[in-house]
GROMACS .gro file of C-alpha atoms in nm:
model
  211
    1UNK     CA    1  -4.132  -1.477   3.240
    2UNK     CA    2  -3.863  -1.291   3.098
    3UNK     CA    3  -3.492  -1.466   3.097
    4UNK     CA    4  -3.319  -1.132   3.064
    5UNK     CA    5  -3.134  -1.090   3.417
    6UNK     CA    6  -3.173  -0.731   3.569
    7UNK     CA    7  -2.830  -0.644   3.508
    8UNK     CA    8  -2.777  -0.808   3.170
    9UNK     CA    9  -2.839  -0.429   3.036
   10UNK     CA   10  -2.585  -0.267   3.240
   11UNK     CA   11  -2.346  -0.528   3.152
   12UNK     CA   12  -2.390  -0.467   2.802
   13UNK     CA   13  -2.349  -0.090   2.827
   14UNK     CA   14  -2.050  -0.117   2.930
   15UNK     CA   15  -1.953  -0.311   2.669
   16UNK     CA   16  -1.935   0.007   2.401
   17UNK     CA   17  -1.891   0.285   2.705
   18UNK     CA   18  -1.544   0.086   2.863
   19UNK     CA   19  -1.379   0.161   2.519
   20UNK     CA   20  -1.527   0.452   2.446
   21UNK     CA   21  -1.377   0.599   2.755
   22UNK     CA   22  -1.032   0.446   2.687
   23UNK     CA   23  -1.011   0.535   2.338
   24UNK     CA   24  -1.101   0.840   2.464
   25UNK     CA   25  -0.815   0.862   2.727
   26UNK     CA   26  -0.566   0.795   2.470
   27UNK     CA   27  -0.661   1.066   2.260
   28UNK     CA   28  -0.678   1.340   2.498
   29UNK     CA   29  -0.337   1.236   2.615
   30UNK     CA   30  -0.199   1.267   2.258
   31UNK     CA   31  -0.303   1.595   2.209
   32UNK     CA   32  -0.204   1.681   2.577
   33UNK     CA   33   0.157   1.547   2.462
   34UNK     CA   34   0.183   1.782   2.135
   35UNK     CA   35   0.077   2.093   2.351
   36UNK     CA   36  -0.259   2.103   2.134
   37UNK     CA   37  -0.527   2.057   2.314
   38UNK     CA   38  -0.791   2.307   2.365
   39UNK     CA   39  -1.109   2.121   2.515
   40UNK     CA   40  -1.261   1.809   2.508
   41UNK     CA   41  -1.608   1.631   2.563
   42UNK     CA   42  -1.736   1.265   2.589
   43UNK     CA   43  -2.132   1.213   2.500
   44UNK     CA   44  -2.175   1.584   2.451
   45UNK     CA   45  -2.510   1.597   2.416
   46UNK     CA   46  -2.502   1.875   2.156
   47UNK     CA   47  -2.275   1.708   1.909
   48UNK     CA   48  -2.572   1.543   1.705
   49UNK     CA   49  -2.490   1.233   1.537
   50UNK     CA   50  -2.122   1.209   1.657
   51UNK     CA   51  -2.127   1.276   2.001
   52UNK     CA   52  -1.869   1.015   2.127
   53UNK     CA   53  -1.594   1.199   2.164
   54UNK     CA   54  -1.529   1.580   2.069
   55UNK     CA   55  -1.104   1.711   2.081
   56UNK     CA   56  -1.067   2.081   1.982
   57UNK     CA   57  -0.712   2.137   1.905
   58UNK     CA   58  -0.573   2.439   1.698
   59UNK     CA   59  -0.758   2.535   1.435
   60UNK     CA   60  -0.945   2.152   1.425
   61UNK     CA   61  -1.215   1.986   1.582
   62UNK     CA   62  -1.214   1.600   1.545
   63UNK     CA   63  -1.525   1.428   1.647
   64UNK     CA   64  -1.525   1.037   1.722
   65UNK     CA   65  -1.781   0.766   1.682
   66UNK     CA   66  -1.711   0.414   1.857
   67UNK     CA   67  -1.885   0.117   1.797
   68UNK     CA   68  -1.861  -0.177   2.020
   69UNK     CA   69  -1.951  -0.493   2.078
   70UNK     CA   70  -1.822  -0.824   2.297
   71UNK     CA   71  -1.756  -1.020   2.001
   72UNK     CA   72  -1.618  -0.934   1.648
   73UNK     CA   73  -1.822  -0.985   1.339
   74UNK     CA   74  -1.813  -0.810   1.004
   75UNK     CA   75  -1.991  -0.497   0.881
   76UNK     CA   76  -2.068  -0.460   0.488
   77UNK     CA   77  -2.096  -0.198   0.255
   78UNK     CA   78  -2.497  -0.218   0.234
   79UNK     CA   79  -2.470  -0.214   0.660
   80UNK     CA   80  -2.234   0.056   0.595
   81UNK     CA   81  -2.427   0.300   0.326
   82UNK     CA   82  -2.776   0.185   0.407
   83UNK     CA   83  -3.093   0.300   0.616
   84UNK     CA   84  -3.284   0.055   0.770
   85UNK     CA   85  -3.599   0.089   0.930
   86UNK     CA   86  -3.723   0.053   1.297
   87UNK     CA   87  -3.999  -0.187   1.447
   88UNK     CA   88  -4.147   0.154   1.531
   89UNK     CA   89  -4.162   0.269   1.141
   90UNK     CA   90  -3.903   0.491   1.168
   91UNK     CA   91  -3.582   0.547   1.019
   92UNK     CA   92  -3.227   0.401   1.189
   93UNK     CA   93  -2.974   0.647   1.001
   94UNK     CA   94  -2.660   0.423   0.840
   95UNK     CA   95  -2.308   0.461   0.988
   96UNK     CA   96  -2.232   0.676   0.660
   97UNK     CA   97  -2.516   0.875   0.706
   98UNK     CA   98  -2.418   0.959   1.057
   99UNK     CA   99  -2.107   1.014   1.007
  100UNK     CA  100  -2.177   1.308   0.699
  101UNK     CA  101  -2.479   1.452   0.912
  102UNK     CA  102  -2.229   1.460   1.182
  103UNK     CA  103  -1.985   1.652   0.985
  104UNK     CA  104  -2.241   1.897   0.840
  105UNK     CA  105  -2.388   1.958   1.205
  106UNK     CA  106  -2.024   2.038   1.344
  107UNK     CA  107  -1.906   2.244   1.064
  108UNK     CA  108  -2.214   2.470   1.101
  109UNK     CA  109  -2.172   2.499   1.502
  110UNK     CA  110  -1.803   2.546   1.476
  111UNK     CA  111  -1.733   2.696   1.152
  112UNK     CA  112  -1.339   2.861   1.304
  113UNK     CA  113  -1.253   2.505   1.291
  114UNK     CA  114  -1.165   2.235   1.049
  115UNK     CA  115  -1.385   1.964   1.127
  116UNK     CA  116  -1.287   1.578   1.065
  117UNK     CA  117  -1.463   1.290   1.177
  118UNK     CA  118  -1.388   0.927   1.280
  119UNK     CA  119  -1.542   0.593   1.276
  120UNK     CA  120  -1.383   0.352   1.517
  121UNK     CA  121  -1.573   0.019   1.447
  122UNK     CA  122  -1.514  -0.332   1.657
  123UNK     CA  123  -1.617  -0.511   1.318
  124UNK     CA  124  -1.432  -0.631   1.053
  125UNK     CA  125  -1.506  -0.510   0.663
  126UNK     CA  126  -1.680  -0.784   0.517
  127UNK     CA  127  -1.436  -0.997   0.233
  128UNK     CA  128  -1.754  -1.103   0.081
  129UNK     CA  129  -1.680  -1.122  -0.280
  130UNK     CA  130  -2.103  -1.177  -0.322
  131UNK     CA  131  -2.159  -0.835  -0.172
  132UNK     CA  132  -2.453  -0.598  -0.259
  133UNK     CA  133  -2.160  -0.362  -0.410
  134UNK     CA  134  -2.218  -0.104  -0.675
  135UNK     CA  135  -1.984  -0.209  -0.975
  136UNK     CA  136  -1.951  -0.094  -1.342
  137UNK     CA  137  -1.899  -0.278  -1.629
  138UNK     CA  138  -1.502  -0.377  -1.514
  139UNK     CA  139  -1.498  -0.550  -1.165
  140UNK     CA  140  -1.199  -0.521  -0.899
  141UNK     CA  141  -0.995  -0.828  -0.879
  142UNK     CA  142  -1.144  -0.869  -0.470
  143UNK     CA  143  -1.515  -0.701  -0.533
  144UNK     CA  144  -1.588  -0.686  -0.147
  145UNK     CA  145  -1.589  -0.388   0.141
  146UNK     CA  146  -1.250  -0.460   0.227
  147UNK     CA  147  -1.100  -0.411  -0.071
  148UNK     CA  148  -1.285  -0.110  -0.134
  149UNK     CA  149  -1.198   0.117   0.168
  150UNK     CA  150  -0.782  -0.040   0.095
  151UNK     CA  151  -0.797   0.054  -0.220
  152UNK     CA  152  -0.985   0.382  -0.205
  153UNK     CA  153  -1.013   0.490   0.130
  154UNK     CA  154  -0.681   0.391   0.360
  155UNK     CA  155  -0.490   0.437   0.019
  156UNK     CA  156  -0.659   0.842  -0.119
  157UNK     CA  157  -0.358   0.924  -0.333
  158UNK     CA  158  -0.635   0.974  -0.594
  159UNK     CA  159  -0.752   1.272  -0.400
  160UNK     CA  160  -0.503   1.470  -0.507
  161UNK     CA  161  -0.559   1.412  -0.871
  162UNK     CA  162  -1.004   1.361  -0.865
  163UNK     CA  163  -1.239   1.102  -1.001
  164UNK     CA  164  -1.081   1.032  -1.307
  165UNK     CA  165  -0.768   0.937  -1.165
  166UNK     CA  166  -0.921   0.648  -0.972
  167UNK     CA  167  -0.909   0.295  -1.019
  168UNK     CA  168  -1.224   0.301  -1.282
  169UNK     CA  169  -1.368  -0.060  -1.152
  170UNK     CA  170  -1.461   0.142  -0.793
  171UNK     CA  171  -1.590   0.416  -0.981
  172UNK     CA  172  -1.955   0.340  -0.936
  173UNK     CA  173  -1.896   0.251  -0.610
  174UNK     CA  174  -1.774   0.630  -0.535
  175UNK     CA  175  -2.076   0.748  -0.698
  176UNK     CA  176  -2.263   0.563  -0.509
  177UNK     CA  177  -2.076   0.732  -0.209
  178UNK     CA  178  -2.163   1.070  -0.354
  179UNK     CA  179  -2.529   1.021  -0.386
  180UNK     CA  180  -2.576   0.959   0.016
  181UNK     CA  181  -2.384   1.273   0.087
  182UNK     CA  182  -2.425   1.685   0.027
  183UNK     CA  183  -1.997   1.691  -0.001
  184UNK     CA  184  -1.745   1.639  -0.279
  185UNK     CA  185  -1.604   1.292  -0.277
  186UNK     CA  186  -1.311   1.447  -0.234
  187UNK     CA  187  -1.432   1.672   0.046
  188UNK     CA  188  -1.614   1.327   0.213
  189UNK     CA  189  -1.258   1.139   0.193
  190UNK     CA  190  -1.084   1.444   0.330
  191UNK     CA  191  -1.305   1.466   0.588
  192UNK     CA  192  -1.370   1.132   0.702
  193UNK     CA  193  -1.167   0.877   0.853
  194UNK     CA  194  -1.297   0.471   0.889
  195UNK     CA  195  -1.083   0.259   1.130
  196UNK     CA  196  -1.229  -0.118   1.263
  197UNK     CA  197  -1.090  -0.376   1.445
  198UNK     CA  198  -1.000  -0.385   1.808
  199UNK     CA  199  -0.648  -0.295   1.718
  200UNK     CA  200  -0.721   0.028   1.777
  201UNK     CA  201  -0.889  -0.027   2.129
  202UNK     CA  202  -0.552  -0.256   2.240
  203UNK     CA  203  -0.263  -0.036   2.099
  204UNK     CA  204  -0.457   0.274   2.292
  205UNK     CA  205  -0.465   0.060   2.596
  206UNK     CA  206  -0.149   0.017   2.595
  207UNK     CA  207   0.062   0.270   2.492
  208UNK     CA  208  -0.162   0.536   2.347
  209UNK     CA  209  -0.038   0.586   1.996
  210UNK     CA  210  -0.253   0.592   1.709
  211UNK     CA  211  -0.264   0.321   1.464
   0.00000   0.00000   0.00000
C-alpha cells in the first residue's frame, strides 16, 4: 500500500507554480510601470523549453524559467551543464541545455525581437571546491560553481573585450560552455541570464523590483 497521500501531488505542484505566478506578477508589473509592455504568457505551451513565463516589450522578448522547490539545496556545474538519463532510457535535457534550446527556439519564432532568457533557480551554486569542473593547467583561487558564474557570469566585463581577455584559469571552463551550445560565448553570456536563491522570489513579493 502506497504511503503517498492523494493530495501530496497537488501540494507539491504548487510548490514551483505559487512562485512562478508571483515572480511572474512582479514582472509584468515592471514592464506595466515603464510603459513597455506588449503581451505576456505564463506556461505558453508553444514556448518549447522555456515556457514559464514569456514578456514582449519593445523590440525584446524575455523568456523565464523558474525552478522551485520547498527547501534550498545546491545545484553544481555537472547538474548545471549535464544530461542525465531517464528510468525510461531517455534523455532529461540539462538546465543549460534548456535554456540555449530555448533561446534558439524563440529567436526562430520571433526573429523582430531580441530574445534573452532567464534562469530563476531556488538552489544555491554549489562552493564545492572538489567539483567535477573543467580547469586548465592554472586553477582559480575558489575552483567551485560559485565562483565561476561571480567571476564570469554576474561580473561579463570580459565580454566586451573576448576570450582572451578573461581570467585564463576559467578558460577551459568557458570552452566547456561553448561545446554544449550552437552560440558565441559571447552571444550565450549576452543572451543568458542565471539568478538562484529565493531572494529573488521575496524581494518580488514584496515590492516588485528586480534584484
Amino acid at each position: 500500500m502506497s504511503n503517498t497521500n492523494s493530495g501530496d501531488g497537488e501540494r507539491t505542484a504548487m510548490l514551483g507554480y505559487v512562485p512562478q505566478y508571483e515572480i511572474a506578477a512582479g514582472l509584468i508589473y515592471e514592464a506595466l510601470l515603464s510603459g513597455s509592455l506588449e503581451w505576456f504568457r505564463v506556461a505558453d505551451p508553444d514556448a518549447g523549453s522555456l515556457d514559464d513565463i514569456l514578456i514582449a516589450t519593445t523590440g525584446k522578448l524575455d523568456a523565464y524559467q523558474v525552478k522551485w522547490a520547498e527547501y534550498v539545496g545546491q545545484i553544481s556545474y555537472a547538474d548545471f551543464i549535464r544530461d542525465t538519463p531517464t528510468k525510461q532510457g531517455g534523455e532529461k535535457l540539462s538546465l543549460f541545455r534548456q535554456l540555449t534550446e530555448g533561446w534558439n527556439h524563440l529567436s526562430d519564432n520571433y526573429k523582430e525581437r531580441t530574445v534573452k532568457v532567464h534562469l530563476l533557480h531556488k538552489l544555491v551554486p554549489s562552493p564545492n571546491p572538489k567539483a567535477e569542473i573543467p580547469l586548465g593547467d592554472k586553477v582559480p583561487k575558489h575552483a567551485h560553481f560559485q565562483s565561476f558564474l561571480k567571476e564570469c557570469w554576474f561580473d561579463r566585463k570580459w565580454c566586451e573585450t573576448g576570450l582572451d581577455k578573461v581570467a585564463v584559469c576559467w578558460k577551459e571552463t568557458l570552452l566547456d560552455l561553448q561545446n554544449w551550445t550552437s552560440q558565441t560565448l559571447l552571444d550565450t553570456f549576452n543572451s543568458y541570464n542565471v539568478t538562484s536563491n529565493r531572494g529573488v522570489y521575496e524581494q518580488r513579493q514584496t515590492v516588485y523590483r528586480r534584484v
